[in-house]
C-alpha cells in the first residue's frame, strides 16, 4: 500500500444550504486535522445565495458554486447542477446540512459517492428536525448517522453511527449544541475512514 503522502488527496464537493458548521469543521480538518493530506475541498456548493455558511467558505478562498433552487423543478435543477459541477474535479459529494432532496438522475450519476450526516438514527427518524424530535419525544440518546445517499429520504446504507447522550439536557438548544459538537468531530473521522478504504481499492 502506498504511504498516504504519496497518494493524491481525495477531492470533495461539499454541499450546504445554511449555517454550514459541518462544512466549517471539514475545512478545518483539511487544514490542520484528521483530513490533512487526505482530502481537499474543491468546491462548496450552496442552493441558497444568502446562506450564512458561504461567508466562511468565501473567507477561506474556497471555490463556490451557487444555484438557487427555490421554485425550481427537481429534474431541471439537478441537470443544471450536474452541468455546473462538471467544471470541478472531485471524488465525493459530502452533504453538510444540504436541505434539498437530490433527484434520481443526480443520485444515479454518483453511486456510493454521496455521503450525508444526519442528527438521528436514520432507521428511526428521517427528514428534517432530528434534534427537535429528540427533544419533543424525550429521547435519552440520539444516534448521529453518516450514510450513503440513495434515492430515498435518509434511506441509504449506514456507514457509521455515534450515540449522543441526551440525559440531563433540558432544552432543544442544549441538545442541538451537544449534538452538533459531536457531529463536527465525528464527520471528519468517518470521512477519513471512507476515503482511506476507497484508496486501498485503487
Ligand atoms: C446538522 O445537524 C446535520 O446533521 C443535518 O443538518 C444540520 C446542518 O448543520 N444534516 P450545519 O449547516 O452543518 O451547521
Coordinates of N, CA and C and ligand atoms in Angstrom, one line a residue:
X1 N 0.8 -1.2 0.0 CA 0.0 0.0 0.0 C 0.9 1.3 0.0
X2 N 0.5 2.2 -0.8 CA 1.3 3.5 -0.9 C 1.1 4.2 0.4
X3 N 2.2 4.9 0.8 CA 2.0 5.8 2.0 C 1.1 6.9 1.6
X4 N 0.3 7.4 2.6 CA -0.7 8.4 2.3 C -0.1 9.6 1.6
X5 N 1.1 10.1 2.0 CA 1.6 11.3 1.4 C 1.9 11.2 -0.1
X6 N 2.1 9.9 -0.5 CA 2.3 9.7 -2.0 C 1.1 9.7 -2.8
X7 N -0.1 9.5 -2.1 CA -1.3 9.5 -2.9 C -1.9 10.9 -3.1
X8 N -2.7 10.9 -4.2 CA -3.4 12.2 -4.4 C -4.5 12.4 -3.4
X9 N -4.7 13.6 -2.9 CA -5.8 13.8 -2.0 C -7.2 13.5 -2.7
X10 N -8.1 13.0 -1.9 CA -9.4 12.8 -2.4 C -10.1 14.2 -2.5
X11 N -10.8 14.4 -3.6 CA -11.4 15.7 -3.8 C -12.9 15.7 -3.3
X12 N -13.3 16.7 -2.6 CA -14.6 16.7 -2.1 C -15.4 17.9 -2.7
X13 N -16.6 17.7 -3.0 CA -17.6 18.8 -3.3 C -18.5 18.8 -2.1
X14 N -18.5 19.9 -1.3 CA -19.3 19.9 -0.1 C -20.5 20.8 -0.3
X15 N -21.7 20.2 0.0 CA -23.0 20.8 -0.3 C -23.6 21.4 1.0
X16 N -23.9 22.6 1.0 CA -24.6 23.2 2.1 C -25.9 24.0 1.7
X17 N -26.7 24.3 2.7 CA -27.9 25.1 2.4 C -28.0 26.3 3.4
X18 N -27.3 26.2 4.5 CA -27.5 27.2 5.6 C -26.3 27.6 6.4
X19 N -26.3 27.3 7.7 CA -25.3 27.6 8.6 C -23.9 27.1 8.2
X20 N -23.8 25.9 7.8 CA -22.5 25.4 7.3 C -21.5 25.0 8.4
X21 N -22.0 24.7 9.6 CA -21.0 24.4 10.7 C -20.2 23.1 10.4
X22 N -20.9 22.1 9.8 CA -20.2 20.9 9.4 C -19.2 21.1 8.3
X23 N -19.6 22.0 7.4 CA -18.6 22.3 6.3 C -17.4 22.9 6.9
X24 N -17.6 23.8 7.9 CA -16.5 24.5 8.5 C -15.6 23.5 9.2
X25 N -16.2 22.6 9.9 CA -15.3 21.6 10.6 C -14.6 20.7 9.6
X26 N -15.2 20.5 8.4 CA -14.5 19.7 7.4 C -13.3 20.5 6.8
X27 N -13.5 21.8 6.6 CA -12.5 22.6 6.0 C -11.3 22.7 7.1
X28 N -11.7 22.9 8.3 CA -10.6 23.0 9.4 C -9.9 21.6 9.5
X29 N -10.6 20.6 9.3 CA -9.9 19.3 9.4 C -8.9 19.1 8.2
X30 N -9.3 19.6 7.1 CA -8.4 19.5 5.9 C -7.2 20.4 6.2
X31 N -7.4 21.5 6.8 CA -6.3 22.5 7.0 C -5.3 21.9 8.1
X32 N -5.9 21.4 9.2 CA -5.0 21.0 10.3 C -5.4 19.9 11.1
X33 N -6.3 19.1 10.6 CA -6.9 18.0 11.4 C -6.7 16.6 10.7
X34 N -7.6 15.7 11.0 CA -7.6 14.4 10.5 C -7.5 14.2 9.0
X35 N -8.1 15.2 8.3 CA -8.2 15.1 6.8 C -7.0 15.8 6.1
X36 N -6.1 16.3 6.9 CA -5.0 17.0 6.3 C -4.1 16.0 5.5
X37 N -3.9 16.3 4.2 CA -3.1 15.4 3.3 C -3.9 14.3 2.8
X38 N -5.2 14.1 3.2 CA -6.0 13.0 2.8 C -7.1 13.5 1.8
X39 N -7.6 14.7 2.1 CA -8.7 15.2 1.2 C -8.6 16.7 1.1
X40 N -9.3 17.2 0.0 CA -9.3 18.6 -0.2 C -10.8 19.0 -0.5
X41 N -11.1 20.2 -0.2 CA -12.5 20.7 -0.6 C -12.3 21.5 -1.9
X42 N -12.8 20.9 -3.0 CA -12.6 21.5 -4.3 C -13.6 22.5 -4.6
X43 N -14.8 22.4 -4.0 CA -15.9 23.4 -4.2 C -16.9 23.2 -3.1
X44 N -17.4 24.4 -2.7 CA -18.6 24.4 -1.8 C -19.8 24.8 -2.7
X45 N -20.8 23.9 -2.7 CA -22.0 24.2 -3.5 C -23.1 24.6 -2.5
X46 N -23.9 25.6 -2.8 CA -25.0 26.0 -2.0 C -26.2 26.4 -2.9
X47 N -27.3 25.9 -2.4 CA -28.6 26.2 -3.2 C -29.3 27.4 -2.7
X48 N -28.6 28.2 -1.8 CA -29.3 29.5 -1.4 C -28.2 30.5 -1.4
X49 N -28.4 31.6 -2.1 CA -27.3 32.6 -2.2 C -27.0 33.3 -0.9
X50 N -28.0 33.4 0.0 CA -27.8 34.1 1.2 C -27.5 33.2 2.4
X51 N -27.0 32.0 2.1 CA -26.7 31.1 3.2 C -25.5 31.6 4.1
X52 N -25.7 31.6 5.4 CA -24.6 32.1 6.2 C -23.3 31.4 6.1
X53 N -23.3 30.1 5.8 CA -22.1 29.3 5.6 C -21.2 29.8 4.5
X54 N -21.8 30.5 3.5 CA -21.0 31.0 2.4 C -19.9 32.0 2.8
X55 N -20.2 32.7 3.9 CA -19.3 33.7 4.4 C -17.9 33.1 4.7
X56 N -18.0 32.0 5.5 CA -16.8 31.3 5.9 C -16.0 30.7 4.6
X57 N -16.8 30.1 3.8 CA -16.2 29.5 2.6 C -15.5 30.5 1.7
X58 N -16.1 31.7 1.6 CA -15.5 32.8 0.8 C -14.2 33.3 1.5
X59 N -14.3 33.5 2.8 CA -13.1 33.9 3.6 C -11.9 33.0 3.4
X60 N -12.2 31.7 3.2 CA -11.2 30.7 3.1 C -10.7 30.6 1.6
X61 N -11.4 31.3 0.7 CA -11.0 31.3 -0.7 C -11.3 30.0 -1.4
X62 N -12.3 29.3 -0.9 CA -12.7 28.0 -1.5 C -13.6 28.4 -2.7
X63 N -13.4 27.7 -3.8 CA -14.3 27.9 -4.9 C -15.8 27.7 -4.5
X64 N -16.6 28.6 -4.9 CA -18.0 28.5 -4.5 C -18.9 28.4 -5.7
X65 N -19.9 27.5 -5.6 CA -20.9 27.4 -6.7 C -22.3 27.7 -6.0
X66 N -23.0 28.6 -6.6 CA -24.4 28.9 -6.0 C -25.4 28.7 -7.1
X67 N -26.4 27.9 -6.9 CA -27.5 27.8 -7.8 C -28.8 27.9 -7.0
X68 N -29.6 28.9 -7.1 CA -30.8 29.0 -6.3 C -31.8 27.9 -6.7
X69 N -32.2 27.1 -5.7 CA -33.1 26.0 -6.1 C -34.6 26.4 -5.9
X70 N -34.9 27.6 -5.2 CA -36.2 28.0 -4.9 C -37.1 28.0 -6.2
X71 N -38.2 27.4 -6.1 CA -39.2 27.4 -7.2 C -38.7 26.6 -8.4
X72 N -37.6 25.9 -8.3 CA -37.1 25.1 -9.4 C -37.6 23.7 -9.4
X73 N -37.9 23.2 -10.6 CA -38.4 21.8 -10.7 C -37.1 20.9 -10.5
X74 N -37.3 19.8 -9.8 CA -36.2 19.0 -9.4 C -35.3 18.5 -10.6
X75 N -36.0 18.0 -11.6 CA -35.2 17.5 -12.7 C -34.4 18.5 -13.4
X76 N -34.9 19.7 -13.7 CA -34.1 20.7 -14.4 C -33.1 21.3 -13.5
X77 N -33.4 21.4 -12.2 CA -32.4 21.9 -11.3 C -31.2 21.0 -11.2
X78 N -31.5 19.7 -11.0 CA -30.4 18.7 -10.9 C -29.6 18.6 -12.2
X79 N -30.2 18.8 -13.3 CA -29.5 18.7 -14.6 C -28.5 19.9 -14.7
X80 N -29.0 21.1 -14.2 CA -28.1 22.3 -14.2 C -27.0 22.1 -13.2
X81 N -27.3 21.5 -12.1 CA -26.3 21.3 -11.1 C -25.2 20.3 -11.6
X82 N -25.6 19.2 -12.2 CA -24.6 18.3 -12.8 C -23.8 19.0 -13.8
X83 N -24.4 19.8 -14.6 CA -23.6 20.5 -15.6 C -22.6 21.5 -15.0
X84 N -23.1 22.3 -14.0 CA -22.2 23.2 -13.3 C -21.0 22.5 -12.5
X85 N -21.4 21.4 -12.0 CA -20.3 20.7 -11.2 C -19.3 20.1 -12.1
X86 N -19.6 19.9 -13.3 CA -18.6 19.2 -14.2 C -17.3 20.1 -14.4
X87 N -17.4 21.3 -14.0 CA -16.2 22.2 -14.1 C -15.2 21.9 -13.0
X88 N -15.7 21.2 -12.0 CA -14.8 20.9 -10.8 C -14.4 19.4 -10.8
X89 N -13.3 19.1 -10.2 CA -12.8 17.7 -10.2 C -13.0 17.3 -8.7
X90 N -13.8 16.3 -8.5 CA -13.9 15.8 -7.1 C -14.3 14.3 -7.2
X91 N -14.0 13.6 -6.1 CA -14.3 12.2 -6.0 C -15.6 11.9 -5.2
X92 N -15.8 12.7 -4.2 CA -17.0 12.5 -3.3 C -17.8 13.8 -3.2
X93 N -19.1 13.6 -3.1 CA -20.0 14.7 -2.7 C -20.4 14.5 -1.2
X94 N -20.1 15.6 -0.4 CA -20.3 15.5 1.0 C -21.4 16.4 1.4
X95 N -22.5 15.9 1.8 CA -23.6 16.8 2.2 C -23.4 17.2 3.6
X96 N -23.5 18.5 3.8 CA -23.3 19.0 5.2 C -24.4 20.1 5.5
X97 N -25.6 19.6 5.8 CA -26.7 20.4 6.0 C -27.3 20.9 4.7
X98 N -27.2 20.0 3.7 CA -27.9 20.3 2.4 C -29.3 19.9 2.5
X99 N -30.2 20.9 2.3 CA -31.6 20.6 2.7 C -32.5 20.3 1.5
X100 N -32.0 20.1 0.4 CA -32.8 19.8 -0.8 C -32.6 18.3 -1.2
X101 N -33.7 17.7 -1.5 CA -33.6 16.3 -1.9 C -32.9 16.2 -3.3
X102 N -32.0 15.3 -3.4 CA -31.3 15.1 -4.7 C -32.1 14.1 -5.5
X103 N -32.5 14.4 -6.8 CA -33.3 13.5 -7.6 C -32.6 12.3 -8.0
X104 N -33.4 11.4 -8.6 CA -32.9 10.1 -9.0 C -31.7 10.2 -10.0
X105 N -31.9 11.1 -11.0 CA -30.8 11.2 -12.0 C -29.5 11.6 -11.4
X106 N -29.6 12.5 -10.4 CA -28.4 13.0 -9.8 C -27.7 11.9 -9.0
X107 N -28.5 11.2 -8.2 CA -28.0 10.2 -7.3 C -27.4 9.1 -8.1
X108 N -28.1 8.7 -9.2 CA -27.6 7.6 -10.0 C -26.3 7.9 -10.7
X109 N -26.0 9.2 -10.9 CA -24.8 9.6 -11.5 C -23.6 9.4 -10.6
X110 N -23.8 9.4 -9.3 CA -22.7 9.3 -8.3 C -22.9 8.2 -7.3
X111 N -23.0 7.0 -7.8 CA -23.3 5.9 -6.9 C -22.3 5.7 -5.8
X112 N -22.7 5.6 -4.6 CA -21.9 5.5 -3.4 C -20.8 6.5 -3.3
X113 N -21.1 7.6 -3.9 CA -20.1 8.7 -3.8 C -20.7 10.0 -3.2
X114 N -21.9 9.8 -2.7 CA -22.6 10.9 -2.0 C -22.8 10.5 -0.5
X115 N -22.3 11.3 0.4 CA -22.4 11.0 1.8 C -23.1 12.1 2.5
X116 N -23.9 11.7 3.6 CA -24.6 12.7 4.3 C -24.4 12.4 5.8
X117 N -24.6 13.5 6.6 CA -24.7 13.3 8.1 C -26.1 13.7 8.5
X118 N -26.6 12.9 9.4 CA -28.0 13.1 9.9 C -27.9 13.1 11.4
X119 N -28.7 13.9 12.1 CA -28.6 14.0 13.5 C -29.3 12.9 14.3
X120 N -29.9 12.0 13.6 CA -30.6 10.9 14.3 C -30.3 9.6 13.7
X121 N -30.7 8.5 14.3 CA -30.6 7.2 13.6 C -31.6 7.2 12.4
X122 N -31.1 7.0 11.3 CA -31.9 7.1 10.1 C -33.0 6.0 10.0
X123 N -32.8 4.9 10.8 CA -33.8 3.9 10.9 C -35.0 4.3 11.7
X124 N -34.7 5.3 12.5 CA -35.8 5.8 13.5 C -36.4 7.1 13.0
X125 N -35.6 8.0 12.5 CA -36.1 9.3 12.1 C -35.5 9.8 10.8
X126 N -36.3 10.1 9.8 CA -35.8 10.6 8.6 C -36.3 12.1 8.4
X127 N -35.6 12.8 7.5 CA -36.0 14.1 7.2 C -35.6 15.2 8.2
X128 N -36.3 16.3 8.2 CA -35.9 17.4 9.0 C -36.1 17.3 10.5
X129 N -35.5 18.2 11.2 CA -35.8 18.4 12.7 C -35.4 17.2 13.6
X130 N -34.3 16.6 13.3 CA -33.8 15.5 14.1 C -33.7 15.9 15.6
X131 N -33.0 17.0 15.9 CA -32.8 17.3 17.3 C -34.1 17.8 18.0
X132 N -35.0 18.5 17.2 CA -36.3 18.9 17.7 C -37.1 17.6 18.1
X133 N -37.0 16.6 17.2 CA -37.8 15.4 17.5 C -37.3 14.7 18.8
X134 N -35.9 14.7 18.9 CA -35.3 14.1 20.1 C -35.8 14.8 21.4
X135 N -35.9 16.2 21.3 CA -36.3 17.0 22.4 C -37.8 16.7 22.7
X136 N -38.6 16.8 21.7 CA -40.1 16.7 21.9 C -40.4 15.3 22.4
X137 N -39.7 14.2 21.9 CA -40.1 12.9 22.3 C -39.3 12.4 23.6
X138 N -38.5 13.3 24.1 CA -37.8 13.0 25.3 C -36.8 11.8 25.2
X139 N -36.1 11.7 24.0 CA -35.2 10.6 23.8 C -34.0 10.7 24.8
X140 N -33.6 9.6 25.3 CA -32.4 9.6 26.2 C -31.1 9.7 25.4
X141 N -31.2 9.3 24.1 CA -30.0 9.4 23.3 C -30.4 9.6 21.8
X142 N -29.6 10.2 21.0 CA -29.8 10.2 19.6 C -28.6 9.6 19.0
X143 N -28.7 9.0 17.8 CA -27.5 8.4 17.1 C -27.2 9.2 15.9
X144 N -26.2 10.0 15.9 CA -25.7 10.7 14.7 C -25.4 9.6 13.7
X145 N -25.8 9.8 12.4 CA -25.6 8.8 11.4 C -25.0 9.4 10.2
X146 N -23.9 8.7 9.8 CA -23.3 9.1 8.5 C -23.6 8.0 7.5
X147 N -24.2 8.3 6.4 CA -24.7 7.3 5.5 C -24.5 7.7 4.0
X148 N -24.5 6.7 3.1 CA -24.5 7.0 1.7 C -25.9 7.5 1.3
X149 N -26.0 8.3 0.3 CA -27.2 8.8 -0.2 C -27.7 8.0 -1.3
X150 N -29.0 7.5 -1.2 CA -29.6 6.9 -2.3 C -30.8 7.7 -2.7
X151 N -31.8 7.1 -3.5 CA -32.9 7.9 -4.0 C -33.9 8.2 -2.9
X152 N -33.9 7.6 -1.8 CA -34.9 7.9 -0.8 C -34.5 9.0 0.2
X153 N -35.3 9.3 1.1 CA -35.0 10.3 2.1 C -34.4 9.6 3.3
X154 N -33.0 9.8 3.4 CA -32.3 9.2 4.5 C -32.4 7.7 4.6
X155 N -32.4 7.1 3.5 CA -32.6 5.6 3.4 C -31.3 4.9 3.0
X156 N -30.3 5.6 2.7 CA -29.1 5.0 2.1 C -28.3 4.2 3.2
X157 N -27.4 3.3 2.8 CA -26.8 2.4 3.7 C -25.9 3.2 4.7
X158 N -26.0 2.7 5.9 CA -25.3 3.4 7.0 C -23.8 3.1 7.0
X159 N -23.0 4.1 7.2 CA -21.5 3.9 7.2 C -21.1 3.8 8.7
X160 N -21.6 4.8 9.5 CA -21.2 4.8 10.9 C -22.2 5.6 11.7
X161 N -22.3 5.2 13.0 CA -23.2 5.9 13.9 C -22.5 6.2 15.2
X162 N -22.9 7.3 15.9 CA -22.3 7.6 17.2 C -23.4 8.1 18.1
X163 N -23.5 7.6 19.3 CA -24.5 7.9 20.2 C -24.2 9.3 20.9
X164 N -25.2 10.1 21.0 CA -25.1 11.3 21.8 C -26.0 11.2 23.1
X165 N -25.4 11.2 24.2 CA -26.2 11.0 25.5 C -26.9 12.3 25.8
X166 N -28.3 12.2 25.8 CA -29.1 13.4 25.9 C -29.6 13.6 27.4
X167 N -29.3 12.6 28.2 CA -29.8 12.6 29.6 C -29.3 13.9 30.3
X168 N -30.2 14.5 31.0 CA -29.8 15.7 31.8 C -29.9 17.0 31.0
X169 N -30.1 16.9 29.7 CA -30.3 18.1 28.9 C -31.7 18.5 28.9
X170 N -32.0 19.8 29.1 CA -33.4 20.1 29.3 C -34.0 21.1 28.3
X171 N -33.2 21.5 27.3 CA -33.7 22.3 26.2 C -33.2 21.9 24.9
X172 N -34.0 22.3 23.8 CA -33.6 22.0 22.5 C -32.2 22.6 22.2
X173 N -31.9 23.8 22.7 CA -30.7 24.5 22.4 C -29.5 23.6 23.0
X174 N -29.7 23.1 24.2 CA -28.6 22.2 24.8 C -28.4 21.0 23.9
X175 N -29.5 20.4 23.5 CA -29.4 19.1 22.7 C -28.7 19.4 21.4
X176 N -29.1 20.5 20.8 CA -28.5 20.8 19.5 C -27.0 21.1 19.6
X177 N -26.7 21.9 20.7 CA -25.3 22.3 20.9 C -24.4 21.0 21.1
X178 N -24.9 20.1 21.9 CA -24.1 18.9 22.2 C -24.0 18.0 21.0
X179 N -25.1 17.9 20.3 CA -25.1 17.0 19.1 C -24.2 17.6 18.0
X180 N -24.3 18.9 17.7 CA -23.5 19.5 16.7 C -22.0 19.4 17.0
X181 N -21.7 19.6 18.3 CA -20.3 19.5 18.7 C -19.7 18.1 18.3
X182 N -20.6 17.1 18.6 CA -20.1 15.7 18.3 C -20.1 15.5 16.8
X183 N -21.1 16.0 16.0 CA -21.1 15.9 14.6 C -19.7 16.4 14.0
X184 N -19.3 17.5 14.6 CA -18.1 18.2 14.0 C -16.8 17.4 14.1
X185 N -16.8 16.5 15.1 CA -15.7 15.6 15.3 C -15.9 14.3 14.5
X186 N -17.1 13.9 14.6 CA -17.4 12.5 14.0 C -17.4 12.5 12.5
X187 N -17.9 13.6 11.8 CA -18.0 13.5 10.4 C -16.6 13.5 9.7
X188 N -15.6 14.3 10.1 CA -14.3 14.2 9.5 C -13.7 12.8 9.8
X189 N -13.9 12.3 11.0 CA -13.4 11.0 11.3 C -13.9 9.9 10.4
X190 N -15.2 9.9 10.1 CA -15.8 8.9 9.3 C -15.4 9.1 7.8
X191 N -15.3 10.4 7.4 CA -14.9 10.6 6.0 C -13.5 10.1 5.8
X192 N -12.6 10.3 6.8 CA -11.3 9.8 6.7 C -11.3 8.3 6.4
X193 N -12.1 7.6 7.2 CA -12.2 6.1 7.1 C -12.7 5.7 5.7
X194 N -13.7 6.4 5.2 CA -14.2 6.1 3.9 C -13.2 6.3 2.8
X195 N -12.5 7.5 2.9 CA -11.5 7.8 1.9 C -10.3 6.9 1.9
X196 N -9.9 6.5 3.1 CA -8.7 5.6 3.1 C -9.2 4.2 2.6
X197 N -10.4 3.8 2.9 CA -10.8 2.5 2.4 C -10.9 2.5 0.9
X198 N -11.4 3.7 0.3 CA -11.6 3.7 -1.1 C -10.3 3.8 -1.8
X199 N -9.3 4.4 -1.2 CA -7.9 4.5 -1.8 C -7.3 3.1 -1.9
X200 N -7.6 2.3 -0.8 CA -7.0 0.9 -0.8 C -7.5 0.1 -2.0
X201 N -8.7 0.4 -2.4 CA -9.3 -0.3 -3.5 C -8.7 0.1 -4.9
X202 N -7.9 1.1 -4.9 CA -7.5 1.6 -6.2 C -6.4 0.8 -6.8
Ligands
LIG1 C1 -26.8 19.1 11.0 O1 -27.4 18.8 12.2 C2 -26.7 17.9 10.1 O2 -26.7 16.7 10.8 C3 -28.0 18.0 9.4 O3 -28.3 19.4 9.2 C4 -27.5 20.1 10.2 C5 -26.7 21.0 9.5 O4 -26.0 22.0 10.3 N1 -28.0 17.2 8.2 P1 -24.8 22.8 9.6 O5 -25.4 23.6 8.5 O6 -23.7 21.9 9.3 O7 -24.4 23.8 10.7

